[in-house]
Structures are given as C-alpha cells and as structure tokens.
mmCIF file with all atom_site columns, N, CA and C in Angstrom:
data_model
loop_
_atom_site.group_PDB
_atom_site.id
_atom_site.type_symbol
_atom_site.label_atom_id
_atom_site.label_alt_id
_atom_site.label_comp_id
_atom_site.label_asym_id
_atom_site.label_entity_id
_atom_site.label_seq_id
_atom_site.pdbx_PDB_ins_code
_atom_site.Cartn_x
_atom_site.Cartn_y
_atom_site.Cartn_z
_atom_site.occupancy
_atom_site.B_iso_or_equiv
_atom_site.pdbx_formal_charge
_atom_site.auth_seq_id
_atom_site.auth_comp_id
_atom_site.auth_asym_id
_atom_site.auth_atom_id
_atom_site.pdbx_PDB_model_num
ATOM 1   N N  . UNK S 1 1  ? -14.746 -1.063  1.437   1.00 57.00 ? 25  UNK S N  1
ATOM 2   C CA . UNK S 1 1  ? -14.630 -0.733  0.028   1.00 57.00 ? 25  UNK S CA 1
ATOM 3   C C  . UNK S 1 1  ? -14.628 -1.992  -0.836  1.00 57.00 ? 25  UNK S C  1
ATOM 4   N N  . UNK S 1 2  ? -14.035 -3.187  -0.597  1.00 62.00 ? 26  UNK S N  1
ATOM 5   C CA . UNK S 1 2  ? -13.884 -4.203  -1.447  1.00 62.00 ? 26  UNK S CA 1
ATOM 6   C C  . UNK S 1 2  ? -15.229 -4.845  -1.235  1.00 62.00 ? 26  UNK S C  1
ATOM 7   N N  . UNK S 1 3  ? -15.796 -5.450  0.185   1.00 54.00 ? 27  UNK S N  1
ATOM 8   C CA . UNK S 1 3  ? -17.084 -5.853  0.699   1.00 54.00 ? 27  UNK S CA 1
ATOM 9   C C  . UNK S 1 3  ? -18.307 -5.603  -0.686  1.00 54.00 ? 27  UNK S C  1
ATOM 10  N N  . UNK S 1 4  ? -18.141 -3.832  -0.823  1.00 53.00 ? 28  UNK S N  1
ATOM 11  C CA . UNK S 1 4  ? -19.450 -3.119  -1.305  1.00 53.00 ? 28  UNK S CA 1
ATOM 12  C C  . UNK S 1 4  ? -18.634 -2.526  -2.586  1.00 53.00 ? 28  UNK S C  1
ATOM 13  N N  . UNK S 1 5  ? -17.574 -3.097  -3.286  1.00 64.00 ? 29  UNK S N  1
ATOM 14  C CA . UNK S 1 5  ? -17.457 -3.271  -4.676  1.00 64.00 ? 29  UNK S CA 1
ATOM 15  C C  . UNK S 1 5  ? -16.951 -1.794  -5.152  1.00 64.00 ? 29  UNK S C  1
ATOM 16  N N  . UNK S 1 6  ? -16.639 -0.924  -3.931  1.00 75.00 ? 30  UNK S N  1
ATOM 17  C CA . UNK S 1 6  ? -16.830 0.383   -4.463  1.00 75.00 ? 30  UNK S CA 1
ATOM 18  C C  . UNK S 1 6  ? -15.167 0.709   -4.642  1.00 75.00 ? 30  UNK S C  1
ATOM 19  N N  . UNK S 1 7  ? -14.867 0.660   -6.120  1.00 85.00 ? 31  UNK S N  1
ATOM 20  C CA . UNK S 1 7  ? -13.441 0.800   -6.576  1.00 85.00 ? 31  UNK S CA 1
ATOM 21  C C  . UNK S 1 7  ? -12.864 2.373   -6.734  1.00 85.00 ? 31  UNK S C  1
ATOM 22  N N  . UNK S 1 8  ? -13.611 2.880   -6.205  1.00 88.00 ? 32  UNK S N  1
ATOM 23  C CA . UNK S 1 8  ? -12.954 4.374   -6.143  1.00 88.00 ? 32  UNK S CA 1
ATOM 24  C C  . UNK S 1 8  ? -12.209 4.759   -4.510  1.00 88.00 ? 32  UNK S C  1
ATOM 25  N N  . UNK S 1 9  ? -12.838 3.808   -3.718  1.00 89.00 ? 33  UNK S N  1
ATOM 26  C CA . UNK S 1 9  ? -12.604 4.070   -2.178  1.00 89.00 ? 33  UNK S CA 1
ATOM 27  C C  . UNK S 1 9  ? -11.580 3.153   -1.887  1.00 89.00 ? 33  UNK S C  1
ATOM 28  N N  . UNK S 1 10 ? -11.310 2.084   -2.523  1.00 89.00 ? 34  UNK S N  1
ATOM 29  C CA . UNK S 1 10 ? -10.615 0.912   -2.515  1.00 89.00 ? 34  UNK S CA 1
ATOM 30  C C  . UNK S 1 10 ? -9.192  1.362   -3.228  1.00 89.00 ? 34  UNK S C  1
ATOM 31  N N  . UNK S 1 11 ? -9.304  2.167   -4.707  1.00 92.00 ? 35  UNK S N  1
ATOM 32  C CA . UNK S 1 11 ? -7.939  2.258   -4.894  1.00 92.00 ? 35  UNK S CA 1
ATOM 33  C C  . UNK S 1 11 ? -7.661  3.686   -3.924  1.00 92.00 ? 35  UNK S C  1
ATOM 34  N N  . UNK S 1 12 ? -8.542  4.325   -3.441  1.00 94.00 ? 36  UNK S N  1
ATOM 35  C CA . UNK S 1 12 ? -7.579  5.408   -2.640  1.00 94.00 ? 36  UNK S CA 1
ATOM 36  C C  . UNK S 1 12 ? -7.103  5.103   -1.108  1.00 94.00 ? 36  UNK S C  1
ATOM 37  N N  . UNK S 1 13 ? -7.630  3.723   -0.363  1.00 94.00 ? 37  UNK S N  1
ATOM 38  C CA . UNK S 1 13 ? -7.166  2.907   0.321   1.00 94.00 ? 37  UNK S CA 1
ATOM 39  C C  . UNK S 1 13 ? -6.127  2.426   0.022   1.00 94.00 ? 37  UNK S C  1
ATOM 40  N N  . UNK S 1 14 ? -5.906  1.647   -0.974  1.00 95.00 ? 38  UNK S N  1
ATOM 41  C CA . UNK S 1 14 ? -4.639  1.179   -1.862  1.00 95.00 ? 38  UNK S CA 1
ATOM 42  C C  . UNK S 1 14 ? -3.894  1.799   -1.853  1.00 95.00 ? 38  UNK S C  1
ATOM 43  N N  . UNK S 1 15 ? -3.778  2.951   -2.470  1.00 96.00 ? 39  UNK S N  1
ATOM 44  C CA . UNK S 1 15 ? -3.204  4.022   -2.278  1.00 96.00 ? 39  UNK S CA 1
ATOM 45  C C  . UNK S 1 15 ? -2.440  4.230   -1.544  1.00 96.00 ? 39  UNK S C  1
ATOM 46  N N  . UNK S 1 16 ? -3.345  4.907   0.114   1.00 97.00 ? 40  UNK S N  1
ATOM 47  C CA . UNK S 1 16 ? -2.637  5.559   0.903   1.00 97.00 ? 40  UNK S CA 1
ATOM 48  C C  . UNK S 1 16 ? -2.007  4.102   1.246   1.00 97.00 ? 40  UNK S C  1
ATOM 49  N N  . UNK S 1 17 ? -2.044  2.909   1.571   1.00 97.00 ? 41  UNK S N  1
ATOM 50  C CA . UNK S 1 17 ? -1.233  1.900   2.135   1.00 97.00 ? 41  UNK S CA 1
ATOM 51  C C  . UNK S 1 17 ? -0.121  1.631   1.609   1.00 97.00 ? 41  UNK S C  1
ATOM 52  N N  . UNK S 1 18 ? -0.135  2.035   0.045   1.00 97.00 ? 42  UNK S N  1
ATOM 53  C CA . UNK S 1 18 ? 1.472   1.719   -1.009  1.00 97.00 ? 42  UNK S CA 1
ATOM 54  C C  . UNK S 1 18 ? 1.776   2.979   -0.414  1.00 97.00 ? 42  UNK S C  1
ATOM 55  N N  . UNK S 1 19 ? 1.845   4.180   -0.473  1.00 96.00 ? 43  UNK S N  1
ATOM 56  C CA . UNK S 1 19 ? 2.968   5.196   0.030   1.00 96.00 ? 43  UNK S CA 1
ATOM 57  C C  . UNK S 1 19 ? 3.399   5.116   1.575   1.00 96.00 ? 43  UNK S C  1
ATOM 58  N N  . UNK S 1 20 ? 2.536   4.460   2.448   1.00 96.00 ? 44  UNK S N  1
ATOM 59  C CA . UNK S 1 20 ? 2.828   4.174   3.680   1.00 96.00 ? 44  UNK S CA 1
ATOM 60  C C  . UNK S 1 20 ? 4.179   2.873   3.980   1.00 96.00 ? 44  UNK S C  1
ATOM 61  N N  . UNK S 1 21 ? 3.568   1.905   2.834   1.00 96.00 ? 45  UNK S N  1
ATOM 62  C CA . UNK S 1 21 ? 4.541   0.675   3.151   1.00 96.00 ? 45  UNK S CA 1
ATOM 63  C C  . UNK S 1 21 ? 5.954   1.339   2.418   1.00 96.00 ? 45  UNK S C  1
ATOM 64  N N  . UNK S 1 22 ? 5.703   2.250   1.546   1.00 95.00 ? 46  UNK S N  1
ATOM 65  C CA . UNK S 1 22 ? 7.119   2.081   0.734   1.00 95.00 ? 46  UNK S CA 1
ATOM 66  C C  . UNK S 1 22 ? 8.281   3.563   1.479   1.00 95.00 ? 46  UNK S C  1
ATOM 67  N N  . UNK S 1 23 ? 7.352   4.134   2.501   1.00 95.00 ? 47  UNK S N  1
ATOM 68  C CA . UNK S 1 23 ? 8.129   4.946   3.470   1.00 95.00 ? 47  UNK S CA 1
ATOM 69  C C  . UNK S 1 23 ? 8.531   4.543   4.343   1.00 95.00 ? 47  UNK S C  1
ATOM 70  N N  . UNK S 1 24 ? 8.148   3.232   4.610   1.00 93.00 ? 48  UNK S N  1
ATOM 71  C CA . UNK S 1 24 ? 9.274   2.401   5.844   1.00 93.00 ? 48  UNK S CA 1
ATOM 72  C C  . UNK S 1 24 ? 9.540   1.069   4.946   1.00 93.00 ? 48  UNK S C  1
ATOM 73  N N  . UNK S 1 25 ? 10.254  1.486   3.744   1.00 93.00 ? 49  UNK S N  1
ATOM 74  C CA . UNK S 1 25 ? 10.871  0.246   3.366   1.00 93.00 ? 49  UNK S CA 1
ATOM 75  C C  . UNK S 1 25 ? 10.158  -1.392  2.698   1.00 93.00 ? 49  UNK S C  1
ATOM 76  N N  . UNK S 1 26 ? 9.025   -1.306  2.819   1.00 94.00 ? 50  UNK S N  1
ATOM 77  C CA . UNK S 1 26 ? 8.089   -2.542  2.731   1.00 94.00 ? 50  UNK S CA 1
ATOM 78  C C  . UNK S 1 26 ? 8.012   -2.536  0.813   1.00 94.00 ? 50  UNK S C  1
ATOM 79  N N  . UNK S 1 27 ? 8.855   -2.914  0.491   1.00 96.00 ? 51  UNK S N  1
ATOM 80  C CA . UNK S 1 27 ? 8.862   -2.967  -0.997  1.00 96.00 ? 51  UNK S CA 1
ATOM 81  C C  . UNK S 1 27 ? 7.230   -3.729  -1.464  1.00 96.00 ? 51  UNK S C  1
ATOM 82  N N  . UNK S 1 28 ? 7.728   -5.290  -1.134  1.00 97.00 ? 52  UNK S N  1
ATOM 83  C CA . UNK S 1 28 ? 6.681   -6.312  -1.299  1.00 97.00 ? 52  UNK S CA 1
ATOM 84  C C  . UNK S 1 28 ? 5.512   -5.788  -1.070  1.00 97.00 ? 52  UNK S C  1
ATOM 85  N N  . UNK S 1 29 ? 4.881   -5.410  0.595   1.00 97.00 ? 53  UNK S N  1
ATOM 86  C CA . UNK S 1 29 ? 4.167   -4.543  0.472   1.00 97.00 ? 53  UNK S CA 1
ATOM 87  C C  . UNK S 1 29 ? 3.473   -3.646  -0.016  1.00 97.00 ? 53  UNK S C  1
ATOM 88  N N  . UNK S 1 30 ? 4.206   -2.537  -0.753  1.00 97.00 ? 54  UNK S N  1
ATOM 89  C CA . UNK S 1 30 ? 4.001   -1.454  -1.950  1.00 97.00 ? 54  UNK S CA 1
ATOM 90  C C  . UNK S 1 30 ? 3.710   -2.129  -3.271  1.00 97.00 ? 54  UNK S C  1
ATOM 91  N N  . UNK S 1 31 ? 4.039   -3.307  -3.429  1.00 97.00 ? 55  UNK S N  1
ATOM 92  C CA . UNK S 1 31 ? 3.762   -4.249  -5.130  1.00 97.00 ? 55  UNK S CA 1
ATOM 93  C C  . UNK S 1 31 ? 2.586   -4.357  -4.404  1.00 97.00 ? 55  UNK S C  1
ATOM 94  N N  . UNK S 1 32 ? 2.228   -4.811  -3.485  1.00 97.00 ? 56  UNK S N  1
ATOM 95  C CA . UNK S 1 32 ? 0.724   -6.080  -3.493  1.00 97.00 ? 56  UNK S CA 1
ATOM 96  C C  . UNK S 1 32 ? -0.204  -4.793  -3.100  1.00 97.00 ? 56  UNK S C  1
ATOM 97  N N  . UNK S 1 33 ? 0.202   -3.579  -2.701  1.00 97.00 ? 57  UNK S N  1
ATOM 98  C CA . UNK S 1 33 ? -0.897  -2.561  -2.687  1.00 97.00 ? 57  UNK S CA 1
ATOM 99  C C  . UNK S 1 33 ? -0.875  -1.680  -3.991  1.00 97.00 ? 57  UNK S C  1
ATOM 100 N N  . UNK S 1 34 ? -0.072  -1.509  -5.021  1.00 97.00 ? 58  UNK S N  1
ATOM 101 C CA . UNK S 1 34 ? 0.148   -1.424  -6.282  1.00 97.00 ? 58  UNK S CA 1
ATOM 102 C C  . UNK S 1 34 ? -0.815  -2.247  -7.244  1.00 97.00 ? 58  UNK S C  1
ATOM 103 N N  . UNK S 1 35 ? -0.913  -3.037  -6.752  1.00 95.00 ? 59  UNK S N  1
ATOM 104 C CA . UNK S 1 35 ? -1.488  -4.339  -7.744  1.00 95.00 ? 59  UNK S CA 1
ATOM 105 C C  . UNK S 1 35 ? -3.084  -3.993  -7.501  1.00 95.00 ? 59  UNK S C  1
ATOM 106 N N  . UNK S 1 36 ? -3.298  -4.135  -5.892  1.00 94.00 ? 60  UNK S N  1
ATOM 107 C CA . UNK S 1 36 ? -4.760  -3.873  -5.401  1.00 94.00 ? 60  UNK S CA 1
ATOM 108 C C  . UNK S 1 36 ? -5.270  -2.489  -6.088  1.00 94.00 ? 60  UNK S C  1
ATOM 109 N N  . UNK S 1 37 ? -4.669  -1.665  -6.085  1.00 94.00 ? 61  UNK S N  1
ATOM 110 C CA . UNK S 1 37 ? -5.125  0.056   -6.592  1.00 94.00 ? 61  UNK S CA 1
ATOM 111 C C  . UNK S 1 37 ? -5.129  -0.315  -8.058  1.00 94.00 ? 61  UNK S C  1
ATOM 112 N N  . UNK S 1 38 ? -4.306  -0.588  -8.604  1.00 93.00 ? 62  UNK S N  1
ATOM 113 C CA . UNK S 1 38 ? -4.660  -0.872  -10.627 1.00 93.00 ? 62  UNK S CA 1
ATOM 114 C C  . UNK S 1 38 ? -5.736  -1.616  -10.659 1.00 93.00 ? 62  UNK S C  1
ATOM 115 N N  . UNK S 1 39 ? -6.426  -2.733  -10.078 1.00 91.00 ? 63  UNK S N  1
ATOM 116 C CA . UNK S 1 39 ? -7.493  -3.652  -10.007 1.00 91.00 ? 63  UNK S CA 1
ATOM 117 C C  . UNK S 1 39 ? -8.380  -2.455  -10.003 1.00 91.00 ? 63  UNK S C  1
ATOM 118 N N  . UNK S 1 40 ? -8.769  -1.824  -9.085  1.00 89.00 ? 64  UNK S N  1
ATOM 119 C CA . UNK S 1 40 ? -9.742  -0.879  -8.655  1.00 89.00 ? 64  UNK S CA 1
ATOM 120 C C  . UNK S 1 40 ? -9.500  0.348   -9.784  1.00 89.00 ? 64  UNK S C  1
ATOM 121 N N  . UNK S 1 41 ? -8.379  0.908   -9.769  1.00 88.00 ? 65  UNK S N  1
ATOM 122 C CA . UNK S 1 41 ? -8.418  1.646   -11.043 1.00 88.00 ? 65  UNK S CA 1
ATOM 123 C C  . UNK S 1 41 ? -8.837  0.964   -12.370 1.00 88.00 ? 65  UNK S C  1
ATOM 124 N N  . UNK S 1 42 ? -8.963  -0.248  -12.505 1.00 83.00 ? 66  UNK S N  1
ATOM 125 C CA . UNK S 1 42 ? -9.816  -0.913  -13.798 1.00 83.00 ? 66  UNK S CA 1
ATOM 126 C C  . UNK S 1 42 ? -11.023 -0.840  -13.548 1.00 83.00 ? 66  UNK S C  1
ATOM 127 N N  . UNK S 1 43 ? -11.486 -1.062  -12.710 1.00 75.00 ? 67  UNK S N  1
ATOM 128 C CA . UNK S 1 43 ? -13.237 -1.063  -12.248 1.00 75.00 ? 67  UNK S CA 1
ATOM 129 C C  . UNK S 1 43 ? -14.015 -2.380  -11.488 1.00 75.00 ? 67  UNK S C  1
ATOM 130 N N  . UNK S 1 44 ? -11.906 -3.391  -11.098 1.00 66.00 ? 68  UNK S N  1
ATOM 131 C CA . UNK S 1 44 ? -12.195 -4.965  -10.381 1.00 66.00 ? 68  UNK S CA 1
ATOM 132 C C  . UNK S 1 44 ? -12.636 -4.190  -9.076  1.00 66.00 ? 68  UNK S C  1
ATOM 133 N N  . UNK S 1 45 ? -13.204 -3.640  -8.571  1.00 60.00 ? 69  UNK S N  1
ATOM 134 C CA . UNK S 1 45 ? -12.870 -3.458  -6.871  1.00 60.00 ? 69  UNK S CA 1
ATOM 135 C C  . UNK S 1 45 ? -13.690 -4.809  -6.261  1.00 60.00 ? 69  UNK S C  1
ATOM 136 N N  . UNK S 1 46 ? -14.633 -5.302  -6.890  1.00 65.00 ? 70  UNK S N  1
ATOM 137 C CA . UNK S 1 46 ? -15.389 -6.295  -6.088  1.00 65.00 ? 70  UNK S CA 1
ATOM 138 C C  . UNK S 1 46 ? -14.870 -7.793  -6.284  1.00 65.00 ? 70  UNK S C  1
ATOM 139 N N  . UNK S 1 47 ? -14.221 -8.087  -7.324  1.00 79.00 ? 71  UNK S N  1
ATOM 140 C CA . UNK S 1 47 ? -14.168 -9.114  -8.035  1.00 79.00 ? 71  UNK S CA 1
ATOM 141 C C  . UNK S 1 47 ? -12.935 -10.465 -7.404  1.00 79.00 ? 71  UNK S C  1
ATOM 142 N N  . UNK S 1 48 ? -13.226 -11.321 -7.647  1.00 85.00 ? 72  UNK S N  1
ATOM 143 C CA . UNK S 1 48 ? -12.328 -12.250 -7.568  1.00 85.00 ? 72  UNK S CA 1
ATOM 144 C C  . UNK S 1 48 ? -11.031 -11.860 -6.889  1.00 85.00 ? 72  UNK S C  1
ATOM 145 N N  . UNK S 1 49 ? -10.315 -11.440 -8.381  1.00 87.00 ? 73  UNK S N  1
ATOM 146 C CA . UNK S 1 49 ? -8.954  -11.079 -8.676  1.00 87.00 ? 73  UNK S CA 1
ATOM 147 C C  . UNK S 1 49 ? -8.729  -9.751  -7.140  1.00 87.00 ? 73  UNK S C  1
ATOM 148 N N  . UNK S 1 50 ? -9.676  -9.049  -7.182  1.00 86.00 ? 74  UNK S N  1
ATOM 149 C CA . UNK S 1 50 ? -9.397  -7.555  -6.368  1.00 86.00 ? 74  UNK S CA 1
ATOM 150 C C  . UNK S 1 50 ? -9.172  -8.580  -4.460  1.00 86.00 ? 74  UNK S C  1
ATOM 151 N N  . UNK S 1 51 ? -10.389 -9.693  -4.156  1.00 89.00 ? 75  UNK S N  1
ATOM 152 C CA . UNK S 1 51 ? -9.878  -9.842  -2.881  1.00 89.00 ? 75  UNK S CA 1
ATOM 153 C C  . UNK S 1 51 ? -8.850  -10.435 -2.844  1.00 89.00 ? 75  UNK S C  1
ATOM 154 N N  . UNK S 1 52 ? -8.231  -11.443 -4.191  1.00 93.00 ? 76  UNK S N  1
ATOM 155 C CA . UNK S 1 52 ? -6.781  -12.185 -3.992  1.00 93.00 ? 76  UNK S CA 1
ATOM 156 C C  . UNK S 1 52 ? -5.930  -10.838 -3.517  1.00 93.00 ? 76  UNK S C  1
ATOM 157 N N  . UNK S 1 53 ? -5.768  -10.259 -4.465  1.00 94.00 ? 77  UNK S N  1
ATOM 158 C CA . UNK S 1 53 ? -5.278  -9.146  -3.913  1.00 94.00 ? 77  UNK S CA 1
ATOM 159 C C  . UNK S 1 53 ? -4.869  -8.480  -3.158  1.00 94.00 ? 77  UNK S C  1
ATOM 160 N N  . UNK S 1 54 ? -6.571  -8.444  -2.661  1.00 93.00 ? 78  UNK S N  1
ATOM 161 C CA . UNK S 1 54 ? -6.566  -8.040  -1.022  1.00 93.00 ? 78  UNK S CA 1
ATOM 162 C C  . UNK S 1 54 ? -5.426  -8.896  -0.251  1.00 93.00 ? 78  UNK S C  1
ATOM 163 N N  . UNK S 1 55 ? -6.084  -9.845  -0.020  1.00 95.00 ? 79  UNK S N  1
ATOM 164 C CA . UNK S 1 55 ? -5.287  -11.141 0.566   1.00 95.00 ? 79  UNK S CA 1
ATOM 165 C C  . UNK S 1 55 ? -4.082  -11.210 0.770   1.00 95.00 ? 79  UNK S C  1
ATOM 166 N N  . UNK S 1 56 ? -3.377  -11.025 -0.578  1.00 97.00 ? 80  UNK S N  1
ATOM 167 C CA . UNK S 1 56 ? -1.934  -10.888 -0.737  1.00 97.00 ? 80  UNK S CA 1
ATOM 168 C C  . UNK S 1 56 ? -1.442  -9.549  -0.018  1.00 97.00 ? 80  UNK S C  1
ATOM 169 N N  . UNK S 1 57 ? -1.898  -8.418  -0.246  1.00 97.00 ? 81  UNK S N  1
ATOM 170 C CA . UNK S 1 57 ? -1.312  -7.260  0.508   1.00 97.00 ? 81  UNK S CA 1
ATOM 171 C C  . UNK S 1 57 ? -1.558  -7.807  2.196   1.00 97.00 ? 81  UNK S C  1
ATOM 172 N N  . UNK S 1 58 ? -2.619  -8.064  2.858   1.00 96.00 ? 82  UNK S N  1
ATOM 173 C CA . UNK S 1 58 ? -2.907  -8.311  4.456   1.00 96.00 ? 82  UNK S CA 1
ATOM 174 C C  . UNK S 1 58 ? -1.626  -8.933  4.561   1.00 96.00 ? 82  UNK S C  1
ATOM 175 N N  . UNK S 1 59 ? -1.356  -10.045 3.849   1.00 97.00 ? 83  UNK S N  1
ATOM 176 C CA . UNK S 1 59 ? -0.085  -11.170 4.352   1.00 97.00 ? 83  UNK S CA 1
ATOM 177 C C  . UNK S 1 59 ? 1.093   -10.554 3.898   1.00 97.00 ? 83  UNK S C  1
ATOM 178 N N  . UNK S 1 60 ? 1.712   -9.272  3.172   1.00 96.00 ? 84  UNK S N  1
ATOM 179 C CA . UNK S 1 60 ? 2.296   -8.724  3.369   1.00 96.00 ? 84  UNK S CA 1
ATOM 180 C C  . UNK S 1 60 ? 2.454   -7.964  4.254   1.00 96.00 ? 84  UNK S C  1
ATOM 181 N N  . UNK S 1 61 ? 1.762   -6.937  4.691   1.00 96.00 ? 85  UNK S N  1
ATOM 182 C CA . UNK S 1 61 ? 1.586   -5.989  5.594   1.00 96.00 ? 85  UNK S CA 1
ATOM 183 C C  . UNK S 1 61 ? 2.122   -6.635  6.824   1.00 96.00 ? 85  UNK S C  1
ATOM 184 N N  . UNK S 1 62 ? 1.053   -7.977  7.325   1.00 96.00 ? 86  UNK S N  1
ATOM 185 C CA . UNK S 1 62 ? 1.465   -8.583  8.081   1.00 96.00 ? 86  UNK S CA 1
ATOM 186 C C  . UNK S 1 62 ? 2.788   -8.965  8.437   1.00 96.00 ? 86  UNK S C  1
ATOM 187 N N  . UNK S 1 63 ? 3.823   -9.664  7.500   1.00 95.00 ? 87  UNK S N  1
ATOM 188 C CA . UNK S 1 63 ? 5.032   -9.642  7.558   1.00 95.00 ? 87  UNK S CA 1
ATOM 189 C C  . UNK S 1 63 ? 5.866   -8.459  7.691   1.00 95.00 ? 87  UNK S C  1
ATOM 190 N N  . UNK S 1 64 ? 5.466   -7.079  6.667   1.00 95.00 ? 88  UNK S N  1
ATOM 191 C CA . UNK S 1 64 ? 6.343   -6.030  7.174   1.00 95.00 ? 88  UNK S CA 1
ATOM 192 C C  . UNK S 1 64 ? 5.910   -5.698  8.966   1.00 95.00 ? 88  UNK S C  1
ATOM 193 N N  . UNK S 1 65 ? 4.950   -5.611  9.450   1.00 94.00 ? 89  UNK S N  1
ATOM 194 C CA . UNK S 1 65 ? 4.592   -5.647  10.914  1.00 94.00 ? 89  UNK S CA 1
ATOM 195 C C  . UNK S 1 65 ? 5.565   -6.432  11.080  1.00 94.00 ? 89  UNK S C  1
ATOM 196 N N  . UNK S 1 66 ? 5.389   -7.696  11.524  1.00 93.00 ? 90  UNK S N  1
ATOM 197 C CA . UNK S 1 66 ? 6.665   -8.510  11.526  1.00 93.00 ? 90  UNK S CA 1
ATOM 198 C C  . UNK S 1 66 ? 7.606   -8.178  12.381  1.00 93.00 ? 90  UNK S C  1
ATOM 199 N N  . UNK S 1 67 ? 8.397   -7.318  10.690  1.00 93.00 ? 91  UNK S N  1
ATOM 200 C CA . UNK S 1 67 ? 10.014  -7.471  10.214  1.00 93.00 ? 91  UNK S CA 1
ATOM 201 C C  . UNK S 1 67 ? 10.070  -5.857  11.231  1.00 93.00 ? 91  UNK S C  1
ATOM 202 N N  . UNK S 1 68 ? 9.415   -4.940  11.262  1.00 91.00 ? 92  UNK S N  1
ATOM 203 C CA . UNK S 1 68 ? 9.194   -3.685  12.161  1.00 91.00 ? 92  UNK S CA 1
ATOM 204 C C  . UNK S 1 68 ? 9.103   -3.640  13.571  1.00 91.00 ? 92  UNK S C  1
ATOM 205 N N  . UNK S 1 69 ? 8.497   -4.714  13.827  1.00 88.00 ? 93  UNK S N  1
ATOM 206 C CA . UNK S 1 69 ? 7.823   -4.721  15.793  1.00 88.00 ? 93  UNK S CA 1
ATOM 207 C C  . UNK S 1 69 ? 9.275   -4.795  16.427  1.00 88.00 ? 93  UNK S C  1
ATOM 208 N N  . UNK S 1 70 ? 10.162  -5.284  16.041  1.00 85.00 ? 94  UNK S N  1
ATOM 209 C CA . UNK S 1 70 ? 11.263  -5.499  16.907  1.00 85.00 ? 94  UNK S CA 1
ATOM 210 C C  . UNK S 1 70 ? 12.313  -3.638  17.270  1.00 85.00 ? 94  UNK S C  1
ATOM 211 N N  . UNK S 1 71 ? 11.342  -2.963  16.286  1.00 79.00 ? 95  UNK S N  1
ATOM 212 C CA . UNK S 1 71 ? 12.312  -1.685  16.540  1.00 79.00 ? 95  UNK S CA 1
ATOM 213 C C  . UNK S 1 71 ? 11.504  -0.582  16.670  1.00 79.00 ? 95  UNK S C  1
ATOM 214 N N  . UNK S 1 72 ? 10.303  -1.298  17.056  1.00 75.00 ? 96  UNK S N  1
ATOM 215 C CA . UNK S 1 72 ? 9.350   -0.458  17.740  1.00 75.00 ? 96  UNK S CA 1
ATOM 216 C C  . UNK S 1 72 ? 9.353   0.053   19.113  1.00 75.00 ? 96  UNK S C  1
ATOM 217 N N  . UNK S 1 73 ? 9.113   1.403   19.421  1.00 76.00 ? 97  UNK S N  1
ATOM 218 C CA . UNK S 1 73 ? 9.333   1.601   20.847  1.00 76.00 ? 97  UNK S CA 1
ATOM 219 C C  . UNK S 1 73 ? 7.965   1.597   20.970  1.00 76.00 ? 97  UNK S C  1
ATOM 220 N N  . UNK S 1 74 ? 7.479   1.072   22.501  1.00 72.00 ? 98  UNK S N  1
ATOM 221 C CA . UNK S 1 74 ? 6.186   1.799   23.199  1.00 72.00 ? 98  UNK S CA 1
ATOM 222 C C  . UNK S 1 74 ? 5.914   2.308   24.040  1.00 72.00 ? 98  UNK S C  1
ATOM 223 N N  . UNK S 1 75 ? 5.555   3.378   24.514  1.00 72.00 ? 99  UNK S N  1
ATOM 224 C CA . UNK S 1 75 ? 5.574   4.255   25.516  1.00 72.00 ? 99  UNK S CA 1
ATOM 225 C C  . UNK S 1 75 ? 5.167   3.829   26.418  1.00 72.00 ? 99  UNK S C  1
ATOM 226 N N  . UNK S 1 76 ? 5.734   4.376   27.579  1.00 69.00 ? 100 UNK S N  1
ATOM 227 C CA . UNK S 1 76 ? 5.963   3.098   29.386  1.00 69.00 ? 100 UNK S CA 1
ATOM 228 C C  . UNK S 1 76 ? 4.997   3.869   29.661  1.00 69.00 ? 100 UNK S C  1
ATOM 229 N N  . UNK S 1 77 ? 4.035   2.735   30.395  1.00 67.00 ? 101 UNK S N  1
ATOM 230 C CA . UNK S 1 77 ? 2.736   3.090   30.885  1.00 67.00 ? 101 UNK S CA 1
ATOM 231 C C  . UNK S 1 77 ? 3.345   3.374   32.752  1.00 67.00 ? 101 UNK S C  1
ATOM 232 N N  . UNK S 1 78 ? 2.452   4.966   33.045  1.00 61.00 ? 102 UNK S N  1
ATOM 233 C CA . UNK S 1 78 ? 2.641   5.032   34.347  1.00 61.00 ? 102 UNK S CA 1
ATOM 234 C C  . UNK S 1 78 ? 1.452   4.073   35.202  1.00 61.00 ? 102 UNK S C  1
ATOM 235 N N  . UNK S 1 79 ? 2.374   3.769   36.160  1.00 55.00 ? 103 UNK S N  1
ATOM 236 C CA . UNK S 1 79 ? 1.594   2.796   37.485  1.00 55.00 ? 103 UNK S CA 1
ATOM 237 C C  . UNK S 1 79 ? 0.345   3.409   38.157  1.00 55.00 ? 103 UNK S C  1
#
C-alpha cells in the first residue's frame, strides 16, 4: 500500500494495526499507527512524511514485540 501510493489500503492497514496495538497495551504503537492512517486519510499514502511514518510505527511495533515475547507461550512441538 505505501510502495504503490495507494492511501485507501494503507489507512485501513493503519487501521487494523492501531486497534491491534492498543488491545494489548502498545500505546506508542497506536500513536505511530494513528499518525500513519491520518497521513493516508489526507491523501500522503506515498509521500515522504507517510514512509517516516511508516518507519516510526515498524520500530514501534518492533519494541512492543519486544516488551510481549517474554509472556508469550508457544506450543511444544511433538518429537
């Protein structure tokens, strides 16, 4: 969506990632995918400003991953 500029697919990406981060707590997260979806709801989806954006939410996300993996279970693989 950001690649091919297309700001209708991008803020509903945005989107679903702010209600995802802000149901397990990822405040920061939910701002920097907040921020990305208003860009795209203006008509930035391709622009400059929209991949900082981008950028900034990945390196959030990334950190809520993070701050999460430690209370993650994973299901025991049989032998």
């Amino acid at each position: 969506a950001l690649a091919g500029a297309d700001a209708p697919r991008l803020r509903r990406a945005a989107h679903t990632v702010k209600g995802a981060a802000d149901h397990v707590g990822g405040r920061r997260a939910r701002e920097a995918a907040l921020a990305l979806e208003t860009l795209a709801k203006d008509g930035a989806g391709g622009g400059d400003r929209a991949r900082d954006a981008a950028r900034r939410l990945v390196g959030e996300l990334e950190r809520l991953a993070a701050a999460l993996a430690p209370g993650v279970k994973t299901p025991a693989r049989s032998a």
